[in-house]
Amino acid sequence: MAAPNAHFSPQHDDPALGADPHRRNTFLYERDDPAGFMTPGGCHIRRANPRDASVAGEVRLHRMIRRGAVYGPPLPEGVLEDDGTDRGLMFAFIGAHLGRQFEFVQSQWMNDGVFFGSGDAKDPVTGSHDGVTGFTIPRRPVRRRLAALPRFVVTRGGEYCFLPSLSALRWLGDLRD
């Protein structure tokens, strides 16, 4: 069975589809696309949130809230090389267990392809690439192989911060000397 939204808008954005919460996010990988013909098993979105797929560990235990914030201007139209302007994406994760969520997903799902049937292949977007790693897209009758993907993400820093719960903040606020 095909993923319900996979064929709705494959060649262009569809604002109506994106605006409808009942149509934009109603697919499951294992149920709707087990062979990865619509969303390859090793692609970033499937690795970052495998939903119902059979992968290492219980998927629900590794879920986390993630957000990205863009900084700096986009590259000018037609420019493909870095012009030296400071720009990028600040990634933030909020979770209850650093090791079980962020660190597990980064080490096991982003930088190891075993659980997605991709051997030692890393995530094509955020994986720690060496510039020679490729990516395979399952297709019929013949798969497509993208060779030598460049490294798309360069980490410039990182920090782990403690964010206490509201109940913990209330408790701290009620402390007396």
GROMACS .gro file of N, CA and C in nm:
model
  531
    1MET      N    1   0.083  -0.118   0.000
    1MET     CA    2   0.000   0.000   0.000
    1MET      C    3   0.088   0.124   0.000
    2ALA      N    4   0.057   0.219  -0.082
    2ALA     CA    5   0.136   0.341  -0.092
    2ALA      C    6   0.104   0.435   0.023
    3ALA      N    7   0.203   0.514   0.063
    3ALA     CA    8   0.179   0.615   0.165
    3ALA      C    9   0.071   0.709   0.113
    4PRO      N   10  -0.029   0.743   0.195
    4PRO     CA   11  -0.143   0.818   0.146
    4PRO      C   12  -0.110   0.953   0.086
    5ASN      N   13  -0.004   1.019   0.132
    5ASN     CA   14   0.027   1.153   0.081
    5ASN      C   15   0.140   1.155  -0.021
    6ALA      N   16   0.202   1.041  -0.046
    6ALA     CA   17   0.321   1.037  -0.130
    6ALA      C   18   0.295   1.083  -0.272
    7HIS      N   19   0.179   1.058  -0.324
    7HIS     CA   20   0.151   1.090  -0.463
    7HIS      C   21   0.076   1.221  -0.479
    8PHE      N   22   0.043   1.290  -0.371
    8PHE     CA   23  -0.037   1.412  -0.380
    8PHE      C   24   0.035   1.526  -0.450
    9SER      N   25   0.163   1.545  -0.423
    9SER     CA   26   0.234   1.659  -0.478
    9SER      C   27   0.383   1.630  -0.491
   10PRO      N   28   0.421   1.534  -0.576
   10PRO     CA   29   0.562   1.496  -0.583
   10PRO      C   30   0.652   1.597  -0.654
   11GLN      N   31   0.597   1.683  -0.738
   11GLN     CA   32   0.681   1.772  -0.818
   11GLN      C   33   0.680   1.918  -0.774
   12HIS      N   34   0.590   1.954  -0.681
   12HIS     CA   35   0.581   2.093  -0.639
   12HIS      C   36   0.516   2.102  -0.501
   13ASP      N   37   0.533   2.216  -0.435
   13ASP     CA   38   0.469   2.238  -0.305
   13ASP      C   39   0.319   2.253  -0.325
   14ASP      N   40   0.244   2.205  -0.229
   14ASP     CA   41   0.099   2.217  -0.230
   14ASP      C   42   0.058   2.280  -0.097
   15PRO      N   43   0.040   2.412  -0.092
   15PRO     CA   44   0.006   2.480   0.034
   15PRO      C   45  -0.120   2.424   0.101
   16ALA      N   46  -0.218   2.383   0.022
   16ALA     CA   47  -0.341   2.328   0.081
   16ALA      C   48  -0.312   2.198   0.154
   17LEU      N   49  -0.226   2.114   0.098
   17LEU     CA   50  -0.188   1.988   0.162
   17LEU      C   51  -0.113   2.018   0.292
   18GLY      N   52  -0.020   2.111   0.287
   18GLY     CA   53   0.057   2.147   0.405
   18GLY      C   54  -0.027   2.209   0.516
   19ALA      N   55  -0.134   2.277   0.479
   19ALA     CA   56  -0.220   2.343   0.578
   19ALA      C   57  -0.319   2.247   0.644
   20ASP      N   58  -0.339   2.131   0.587
   20ASP     CA   59  -0.438   2.037   0.638
   20ASP      C   60  -0.372   1.934   0.729
   21PRO      N   61  -0.390   1.945   0.863
   21PRO     CA   62  -0.324   1.852   0.955
   21PRO      C   63  -0.370   1.707   0.940
   22HIS      N   64  -0.484   1.685   0.879
   22HIS     CA   65  -0.534   1.549   0.861
   22HIS      C   66  -0.476   1.482   0.736
   23ARG      N   67  -0.415   1.558   0.648
   23ARG     CA   68  -0.357   1.503   0.525
   23ARG      C   69  -0.205   1.506   0.524
   24ARG      N   70  -0.141   1.600   0.593
   24ARG     CA   71   0.003   1.621   0.579
   24ARG      C   72   0.088   1.525   0.661
   25ASN      N   73   0.033   1.460   0.759
   25ASN     CA   74   0.117   1.382   0.848
   25ASN      C   75   0.048   1.252   0.891
   26THR      N   76  -0.011   1.184   0.794
   26THR     CA   77  -0.090   1.065   0.827
   26THR      C   78  -0.028   0.937   0.773
   27PHE      N   79   0.101   0.933   0.755
   27PHE     CA   80   0.164   0.814   0.699
   27PHE      C   81   0.253   0.745   0.801
   28LEU      N   82   0.274   0.618   0.781
   28LEU     CA   83   0.365   0.539   0.862
   28LEU      C   84   0.458   0.465   0.767
   29TYR      N   85   0.584   0.453   0.802
   29TYR     CA   86   0.681   0.391   0.712
   29TYR      C   87   0.661   0.241   0.697
   30GLU      N   88   0.655   0.171   0.807
   30GLU     CA   89   0.642   0.026   0.801
   30GLU      C   90   0.512  -0.015   0.734
   31ARG      N   91   0.405   0.053   0.769
   31ARG     CA   92   0.274   0.020   0.714
   31ARG      C   93   0.259   0.063   0.568
   32ASP      N   94   0.300   0.185   0.537
   32ASP     CA   95   0.272   0.244   0.406
   32ASP      C   96   0.385   0.234   0.304
   33ASP      N   97   0.508   0.213   0.349
   33ASP     CA   98   0.623   0.214   0.258
   33ASP      C   99   0.736   0.125   0.310
   34PRO      N  100   0.710  -0.002   0.335
   34PRO     CA  101   0.812  -0.088   0.397
   34PRO      C  102   0.940  -0.103   0.315
   35ALA      N  103   0.930  -0.097   0.183
   35ALA     CA  104   1.049  -0.114   0.098
   35ALA      C  105   1.125   0.017   0.078
   36GLY      N  106   1.067   0.128   0.118
   36GLY     CA  107   1.135   0.256   0.105
   36GLY      C  108   1.135   0.312  -0.036
   37PHE      N  109   1.037   0.279  -0.116
   37PHE     CA  110   1.032   0.332  -0.253
   37PHE      C  111   0.989   0.478  -0.258
   38MET      N  112   0.913   0.523  -0.158
   38MET     CA  113   0.871   0.664  -0.154
   38MET      C  114   0.960   0.746  -0.062
   39THR      N  115   0.997   0.687   0.051
   39THR     CA  116   1.087   0.752   0.147
   39THR      C  117   1.196   0.650   0.179
   40PRO      N  118   1.312   0.661   0.115
   40PRO     CA  119   1.418   0.560   0.134
   40PRO      C  120   1.451   0.537   0.281
   41GLY      N  121   1.479   0.412   0.315
   41GLY     CA  122   1.506   0.373   0.452
   41GLY      C  123   1.619   0.450   0.517
   42GLY      N  124   1.719   0.490   0.443
   42GLY     CA  125   1.833   0.559   0.501
   42GLY      C  126   1.828   0.709   0.491
   43CYS      N  127   1.716   0.766   0.444
   43CYS     CA  128   1.710   0.912   0.428
   43CYS      C  129   1.694   0.980   0.564
   44HIS      N  130   1.723   1.107   0.569
   44HIS     CA  131   1.726   1.181   0.696
   44HIS      C  132   1.593   1.176   0.771
   45ILE      N  133   1.485   1.203   0.704
   45ILE     CA  134   1.357   1.210   0.776
   45ILE      C  135   1.316   1.076   0.834
   46ARG      N  136   1.347   0.970   0.765
   46ARG     CA  137   1.311   0.837   0.814
   46ARG      C  138   1.403   0.794   0.929
   47ARG      N  139   1.528   0.836   0.926
   47ARG     CA  140   1.621   0.806   1.034
   47ARG      C  141   1.587   0.889   1.158
   48ALA      N  142   1.558   1.016   1.140
   48ALA     CA  143   1.535   1.106   1.252
   48ALA      C  144   1.406   1.073   1.327
   49ASN      N  145   1.306   1.023   1.257
   49ASN     CA  146   1.180   0.985   1.321
   49ASN      C  147   1.124   0.865   1.246
   50PRO      N  148   1.169   0.745   1.281
   50PRO     CA  149   1.127   0.626   1.206
   50PRO      C  150   0.982   0.585   1.227
   51ARG      N  151   0.908   0.658   1.309
   51ARG     CA  152   0.766   0.635   1.335
   51ARG      C  153   0.737   0.492   1.377
   52ASP      N  154   0.687   0.409   1.287
   52ASP     CA  155   0.648   0.272   1.321
   52ASP      C  156   0.748   0.168   1.271
   53ALA      N  157   0.859   0.211   1.215
   53ALA     CA  158   0.955   0.117   1.155
   53ALA      C  159   1.025   0.032   1.261
   54SER      N  160   1.067  -0.086   1.220
   54SER     CA  161   1.143  -0.175   1.308
   54SER      C  162   1.290  -0.135   1.302
   55VAL      N  163   1.335  -0.066   1.404
   55VAL     CA  164   1.474  -0.022   1.412
   55VAL      C  165   1.524  -0.050   1.553
   56ALA      N  166   1.647  -0.012   1.579
   56ALA     CA  167   1.706  -0.036   1.711
   56ALA      C  168   1.627   0.033   1.820
   57GLY      N  169   1.590  -0.043   1.917
   57GLY     CA  170   1.519   0.014   2.031
   57GLY      C  171   1.373   0.044   1.998
   58GLU      N  172   1.301   0.080   2.099
   58GLU     CA  173   1.161   0.117   2.086
   58GLU      C  174   1.155   0.262   2.039
   59VAL      N  175   1.097   0.287   1.923
   59VAL     CA  176   1.097   0.420   1.862
   59VAL      C  177   1.047   0.526   1.959
   60ARG      N  178   0.940   0.498   2.031
   60ARG     CA  179   0.881   0.598   2.120
   60ARG      C  180   0.978   0.643   2.230
   61LEU      N  181   1.073   0.557   2.270
   61LEU     CA  182   1.169   0.593   2.375
   61LEU      C  183   1.272   0.694   2.327
   62HIS      N  184   1.287   0.708   2.197
   62HIS     CA  185   1.391   0.796   2.141
   62HIS      C  186   1.333   0.924   2.083
   63ARG      N  187   1.203   0.942   2.094
   63ARG     CA  188   1.140   1.064   2.042
   63ARG      C  189   1.185   1.184   2.122
   64MET      N  190   1.190   1.297   2.054
   64MET     CA  191   1.231   1.421   2.120
   64MET      C  192   1.168   1.539   2.047
   65ILE      N  193   1.164   1.651   2.114
   65ILE     CA  194   1.119   1.774   2.050
   65ILE      C  195   1.242   1.837   1.988
   66ARG      N  196   1.234   1.872   1.860
   66ARG     CA  197   1.348   1.933   1.791
   66ARG      C  198   1.299   2.056   1.716
   67ARG      N  199   1.381   2.156   1.716
   67ARG     CA  200   1.350   2.277   1.643
   67ARG      C  201   1.480   2.334   1.585
   68GLY      N  202   1.466   2.399   1.472
   68GLY     CA  203   1.579   2.465   1.411
   68GLY      C  204   1.546   2.612   1.391
   69ALA      N  205   1.644   2.697   1.408
   69ALA     CA  206   1.628   2.840   1.385
   69ALA      C  207   1.737   2.885   1.288
   70VAL      N  208   1.696   2.941   1.178
   70VAL     CA  209   1.789   2.988   1.075
   70VAL      C  210   1.849   3.121   1.118
   71TYR      N  211   1.979   3.138   1.094
   71TYR     CA  212   2.042   3.267   1.117
   71TYR      C  213   2.123   3.305   0.994
   72GLY      N  214   2.136   3.434   0.971
   72GLY     CA  215   2.210   3.486   0.856
   72GLY      C  216   2.125   3.487   0.731
   73PRO      N  217   2.169   3.560   0.630
   73PRO     CA  218   2.093   3.570   0.505
   73PRO      C  219   2.114   3.445   0.418
   74PRO      N  220   2.018   3.415   0.331
   74PRO     CA  221   2.039   3.304   0.238
   74PRO      C  222   2.149   3.339   0.136
   75LEU      N  223   2.207   3.237   0.075
   75LEU     CA  224   2.303   3.265  -0.032
   75LEU      C  225   2.231   3.339  -0.143
   76PRO      N  226   2.297   3.435  -0.208
   76PRO     CA  227   2.234   3.505  -0.319
   76PRO      C  228   2.197   3.408  -0.433
   77GLU      N  229   2.098   3.442  -0.509
   77GLU     CA  230   2.051   3.359  -0.621
   77GLU      C  231   2.167   3.325  -0.714
   78GLY      N  232   2.181   3.198  -0.744
   78GLY     CA  233   2.284   3.151  -0.837
   78GLY      C  234   2.419   3.124  -0.774
   79VAL      N  235   2.441   3.163  -0.649
   79VAL     CA  236   2.568   3.141  -0.581
   79VAL      C  237   2.564   3.003  -0.516
   80LEU      N  238   2.664   2.921  -0.547
   80LEU     CA  239   2.670   2.786  -0.492
   80LEU      C  240   2.784   2.768  -0.393
   81GLU      N  241   2.879   2.857  -0.393
   81GLU     CA  242   2.994   2.846  -0.303
   81GLU      C  243   2.974   2.937  -0.182
   82ASP      N  244   3.033   2.898  -0.071
   82ASP     CA  245   3.027   2.977   0.052
   82ASP      C  246   3.093   3.112   0.028
   83ASP      N  247   3.021   3.219   0.060
   83ASP     CA  248   3.076   3.353   0.041
   83ASP      C  249   3.135   3.411   0.169
   84GLY      N  250   3.144   3.328   0.274
   84GLY     CA  251   3.206   3.372   0.398
   84GLY      C  252   3.110   3.439   0.496
   85THR      N  253   2.987   3.464   0.456
   85THR     CA  254   2.890   3.526   0.546
   85THR      C  255   2.844   3.423   0.649
   86ASP      N  256   2.833   3.467   0.772
   86ASP     CA  257   2.791   3.378   0.879
   86ASP      C  258   2.643   3.345   0.864
   87ARG      N  259   2.613   3.217   0.841
   87ARG     CA  260   2.474   3.172   0.825
   87ARG      C  261   2.467   3.026   0.862
   88GLY      N  262   2.349   2.981   0.895
   88GLY     CA  263   2.333   2.841   0.928
   88GLY      C  264   2.201   2.813   0.996
   89LEU      N  265   2.202   2.705   1.072
   89LEU     CA  266   2.084   2.659   1.143
   89LEU      C  267   2.124   2.624   1.285
   90MET      N  268   2.057   2.684   1.382
   90MET     CA  269   2.080   2.651   1.521
   90MET      C  270   1.978   2.542   1.555
   91PHE      N  271   2.028   2.427   1.597
   91PHE     CA  272   1.942   2.313   1.629
   91PHE      C  273   1.923   2.304   1.779
   92ALA      N  274   1.799   2.285   1.822
   92ALA     CA  275   1.771   2.267   1.964
   92ALA      C  276   1.688   2.140   1.983
   93PHE      N  277   1.720   2.065   2.087
   93PHE     CA  278   1.646   1.945   2.122
   93PHE      C  279   1.602   1.958   2.266
   94ILE      N  280   1.480   1.917   2.293
   94ILE     CA  281   1.430   1.913   2.429
   94ILE      C  282   1.382   1.771   2.455
   95GLY      N  283   1.432   1.714   2.561
   95GLY     CA  284   1.395   1.578   2.594
   95GLY      C  285   1.416   1.550   2.741
   96ALA      N  286   1.381   1.431   2.780
   96ALA     CA  287   1.391   1.391   2.920
   96ALA      C  288   1.518   1.314   2.950
   97HIS      N  289   1.580   1.255   2.846
   97HIS     CA  290   1.696   1.169   2.870
   97HIS      C  291   1.796   1.188   2.756
   98LEU      N  292   1.900   1.264   2.784
   98LEU     CA  293   2.000   1.299   2.683
   98LEU      C  294   2.058   1.177   2.612
   99GLY      N  295   2.098   1.076   2.687
   99GLY     CA  296   2.159   0.956   2.629
   99GLY      C  297   2.063   0.874   2.547
  100ARG      N  298   1.943   0.857   2.596
  100ARG     CA  299   1.844   0.772   2.528
  100ARG      C  300   1.781   0.842   2.408
  101GLN      N  301   1.781   0.972   2.409
  101GLN     CA  302   1.718   1.045   2.300
  101GLN      C  303   1.824   1.101   2.204
  102PHE      N  304   1.876   1.218   2.229
  102PHE     CA  305   1.966   1.283   2.133
  102PHE      C  306   2.090   1.200   2.101
  103GLU      N  307   2.162   1.156   2.202
  103GLU     CA  308   2.287   1.085   2.176
  103GLU      C  309   2.264   0.950   2.107
  104PHE      N  310   2.159   0.879   2.145
  104PHE     CA  311   2.127   0.752   2.079
  104PHE      C  312   2.092   0.776   1.933
  105VAL      N  313   2.004   0.870   1.907
  105VAL     CA  314   1.962   0.897   1.769
  105VAL      C  315   2.082   0.940   1.685
  106GLN      N  316   2.166   1.025   1.740
  106GLN     CA  317   2.283   1.073   1.665
  106GLN      C  318   2.380   0.959   1.634
  107SER      N  319   2.411   0.876   1.733
  107SER     CA  320   2.512   0.772   1.711
  107SER      C  321   2.455   0.651   1.636
  108GLN      N  322   2.334   0.609   1.669
  108GLN     CA  323   2.281   0.486   1.610
  108GLN      C  324   2.200   0.508   1.483
  109TRP      N  325   2.121   0.612   1.478
  109TRP     CA  326   2.035   0.631   1.361
  109TRP      C  327   2.097   0.725   1.257
  110MET      N  328   2.171   0.827   1.299
  110MET     CA  329   2.230   0.921   1.202
  110MET      C  330   2.363   0.872   1.147
  111ASN      N  331   2.445   0.810   1.231
  111ASN     CA  332   2.580   0.774   1.189
  111ASN      C  333   2.604   0.624   1.175
  112ASP      N  334   2.500   0.545   1.174
  112ASP     CA  335   2.513   0.401   1.154
  112ASP      C  336   2.394   0.354   1.072
  113GLY      N  337   2.417   0.292   0.959
  113GLY     CA  338   2.309   0.250   0.871
  113GLY      C  339   2.258   0.110   0.893
  114VAL      N  340   2.315   0.037   0.987
  114VAL     CA  341   2.279  -0.103   1.008
  114VAL      C  342   2.129  -0.119   1.032
  115PHE      N  343   2.071  -0.033   1.113
  115PHE     CA  344   1.931  -0.048   1.149
  115PHE      C  345   1.836  -0.010   1.035
  116PHE      N  346   1.888   0.049   0.931
  116PHE     CA  347   1.807   0.087   0.816
  116PHE      C  348   1.843   0.006   0.693
  117GLY      N  349   1.919  -0.100   0.712
  117GLY     CA  350   1.958  -0.185   0.602
  117GLY      C  351   2.060  -0.121   0.509
  118SER      N  352   2.138  -0.027   0.560
  118SER     CA  353   2.233   0.047   0.477
  118SER      C  354   2.378   0.026   0.518
  119GLY      N  355   2.406  -0.083   0.589
  119GLY     CA  356   2.544  -0.111   0.629
  119GLY      C  357   2.603   0.001   0.711
  120ASP      N  358   2.717   0.054   0.669
  120ASP     CA  359   2.781   0.161   0.744
  120ASP      C  360   2.749   0.300   0.690
  121ALA      N  361   2.649   0.309   0.600
  121ALA     CA  362   2.611   0.439   0.542
  121ALA      C  363   2.557   0.532   0.649
  122LYS      N  364   2.597   0.656   0.643
  122LYS     CA  365   2.554   0.757   0.739
  122LYS      C  366   2.436   0.836   0.682
  123ASP      N  367   2.369   0.908   0.770
  123ASP     CA  368   2.260   0.994   0.728
  123ASP      C  369   2.311   1.090   0.620
  124PRO      N  370   2.240   1.102   0.506
  124PRO     CA  371   2.291   1.184   0.396
  124PRO      C  372   2.295   1.333   0.427
  125VAL      N  373   2.219   1.380   0.525
  125VAL     CA  374   2.217   1.523   0.556
  125VAL      C  375   2.304   1.556   0.677
  126THR      N  376   2.283   1.488   0.790
  126THR     CA  377   2.353   1.524   0.913
  126THR      C  378   2.461   1.427   0.955
  127GLY      N  379   2.481   1.320   0.881
  127GLY     CA  380   2.582   1.222   0.917
  127GLY      C  381   2.723   1.277   0.906
  128SER      N  382   2.815   1.216   0.977
  128SER     CA  383   2.957   1.258   0.975
  128SER      C  384   3.023   1.200   0.850
  129HIS      N  385   3.003   1.265   0.738
  129HIS     CA  386   3.055   1.218   0.610
  129HIS      C  387   3.202   1.249   0.591
  130ASP      N  388   3.263   1.168   0.508
  130ASP     CA  389   3.403   1.188   0.474
  130ASP      C  390   3.419   1.234   0.329
  131GLY      N  391   3.308   1.259   0.261
  131GLY     CA  392   3.314   1.305   0.122
  131GLY      C  393   3.316   1.195   0.020
  132VAL      N  394   3.323   1.069   0.063
  132VAL     CA  395   3.321   0.957  -0.032
  132VAL      C  396   3.198   0.868  -0.014
  133THR      N  397   3.122   0.894   0.092
  133THR     CA  398   3.002   0.814   0.118
  133THR      C  399   2.894   0.848   0.018
  134GLY      N  400   2.824   0.747  -0.028
  134GLY     CA  401   2.714   0.768  -0.122
  134GLY      C  402   2.581   0.741  -0.056
  135PHE      N  403   2.476   0.740  -0.137
  135PHE     CA  404   2.342   0.714  -0.087
  135PHE      C  405   2.266   0.637  -0.195
  136THR      N  406   2.193   0.534  -0.152
  136THR     CA  407   2.118   0.451  -0.246
  136THR      C  408   1.969   0.479  -0.232
  137ILE      N  409   1.904   0.504  -0.345
  137ILE     CA  410   1.760   0.527  -0.348
  137ILE      C  411   1.695   0.404  -0.410
  138PRO      N  412   1.612   0.333  -0.333
  138PRO     CA  413   1.546   0.215  -0.390
  138PRO      C  414   1.449   0.257  -0.500
  139ARG      N  415   1.453   0.187  -0.612
  139ARG     CA  416   1.364   0.214  -0.725
  139ARG      C  417   1.339   0.085  -0.798
  140ARG      N  418   1.235   0.086  -0.874
  140ARG     CA  419   1.208  -0.027  -0.963
  140ARG      C  420   1.223   0.022  -1.106
  141PRO      N  421   1.285  -0.044  -1.194
  141PRO     CA  422   1.343  -0.177  -1.179
  141PRO      C  423   1.485  -0.174  -1.124
  142VAL      N  424   1.553  -0.058  -1.124
  142VAL     CA  425   1.692  -0.053  -1.079
  142VAL      C  426   1.707   0.061  -0.979
  143ARG      N  427   1.776   0.033  -0.869
  143ARG     CA  428   1.799   0.138  -0.769
  143ARG      C  429   1.890   0.247  -0.825
  144ARG      N  430   1.887   0.362  -0.763
  144ARG     CA  431   1.972   0.473  -0.805
  144ARG      C  432   2.076   0.498  -0.696
  145ARG      N  433   2.200   0.511  -0.736
  145ARG     CA  434   2.310   0.531  -0.642
  145ARG      C  435   2.368   0.670  -0.662
  146LEU      N  436   2.367   0.750  -0.555
  146LEU     CA  437   2.431   0.881  -0.556
  146LEU      C  438   2.567   0.863  -0.492
  147ALA      N  439   2.670   0.891  -0.565
  147ALA     CA  440   2.806   0.868  -0.516
  147ALA      C  441   2.865   0.996  -0.456
  148ALA      N  442   2.952   0.977  -0.361
  148ALA     CA  443   3.034   1.084  -0.302
  148ALA      C  444   2.953   1.207  -0.260
  149LEU      N  445   2.863   1.189  -0.166
  149LEU     CA  446   2.790   1.303  -0.113
  149LEU      C  447   2.884   1.390  -0.030
  150PRO      N  448   2.877   1.521  -0.048
  150PRO     CA  449   2.960   1.608   0.035
  150PRO      C  450   2.904   1.615   0.177
  151ARG      N  451   2.980   1.668   0.266
  151ARG     CA  452   2.932   1.689   0.402
  151ARG      C  453   2.848   1.816   0.401
  152PHE      N  454   2.721   1.802   0.437
  152PHE     CA  455   2.628   1.914   0.433
  152PHE      C  456   2.625   1.993   0.563
  153VAL      N  457   2.652   1.926   0.674
  153VAL     CA  458   2.641   1.990   0.805
  153VAL      C  459   2.778   1.992   0.873
  154VAL      N  460   2.816   2.108   0.920
  154VAL     CA  461   2.940   2.123   0.995
  154VAL      C  462   2.901   2.176   1.133
  155THR      N  463   2.936   2.103   1.236
  155THR     CA  464   2.904   2.146   1.372
  155THR      C  465   3.006   2.248   1.417
  156ARG      N  466   2.958   2.361   1.463
  156ARG     CA  467   3.047   2.467   1.506
  156ARG      C  468   3.051   2.482   1.657
  157GLY      N  469   2.969   2.409   1.724
  157GLY     CA  470   2.967   2.418   1.870
  157GLY      C  471   2.849   2.339   1.922
  158GLY      N  472   2.843   2.324   2.048
  158GLY     CA  473   2.732   2.253   2.109
  158GLY      C  474   2.731   2.275   2.258
  159GLU      N  475   2.617   2.256   2.315
  159GLU     CA  476   2.605   2.277   2.457
  159GLU      C  477   2.487   2.198   2.510
  160TYR      N  478   2.504   2.138   2.625
  160TYR     CA  479   2.394   2.070   2.694
  160TYR      C  480   2.348   2.163   2.805
  161CYS      N  481   2.222   2.193   2.809
  161CYS     CA  482   2.167   2.282   2.912
  161CYS      C  483   2.056   2.211   2.987
  162PHE      N  484   2.046   2.240   3.114
  162PHE     CA  485   1.941   2.183   3.197
  162PHE      C  486   1.821   2.276   3.194
  163LEU      N  487   1.705   2.221   3.166
  163LEU     CA  488   1.582   2.298   3.164
  163LEU      C  489   1.487   2.232   3.263
  164PRO      N  490   1.477   2.285   3.384
  164PRO     CA  491   1.391   2.220   3.483
  164PRO      C  492   1.243   2.234   3.448
  165SER      N  493   1.164   2.142   3.499
  165SER     CA  494   1.019   2.145   3.477
  165SER      C  495   0.957   2.262   3.552
  166LEU      N  496   0.833   2.295   3.519
  166LEU     CA  497   0.764   2.402   3.590
  166LEU      C  498   0.747   2.369   3.737
  167SER      N  499   0.719   2.241   3.768
  167SER     CA  500   0.704   2.203   3.909
  167SER      C  501   0.838   2.219   3.983
  168ALA      N  502   0.949   2.189   3.917
  168ALA     CA  503   1.080   2.208   3.980
  168ALA      C  504   1.109   2.356   4.001
  169LEU      N  505   1.073   2.439   3.906
  169LEU     CA  506   1.093   2.584   3.922
  169LEU      C  507   1.008   2.637   4.036
  170ARG      N  508   0.884   2.590   4.048
  170ARG     CA  509   0.798   2.633   4.160
  170ARG      C  510   0.860   2.590   4.293
  171TRP      N  511   0.909   2.467   4.299
  171TRP     CA  512   0.972   2.417   4.421
  171TRP      C  513   1.093   2.502   4.458
  172LEU      N  514   1.178   2.532   4.358
  172LEU     CA  515   1.294   2.617   4.383
  172LEU      C  516   1.252   2.756   4.430
  173GLY      N  517   1.145   2.807   4.370
  173GLY     CA  518   1.096   2.941   4.406
  173GLY      C  519   1.039   2.948   4.546
  174ASP      N  520   0.991   2.836   4.598
  174ASP     CA  521   0.933   2.833   4.733
  174ASP      C  522   1.036   2.807   4.843
  175LEU      N  523   1.162   2.781   4.807
  175LEU     CA  524   1.266   2.755   4.909
  175LEU      C  525   1.289   2.878   4.994
  176ARG      N  526   1.308   2.856   5.121
  176ARG     CA  527   1.339   2.964   5.216
  176ARG      C  528   1.472   2.934   5.282
  177ASP      N  529   1.541   3.041   5.324
  177ASP     CA  530   1.670   3.024   5.395
  177ASP      C  531   1.652   2.961   5.529
   0.00000   0.00000   0.00000
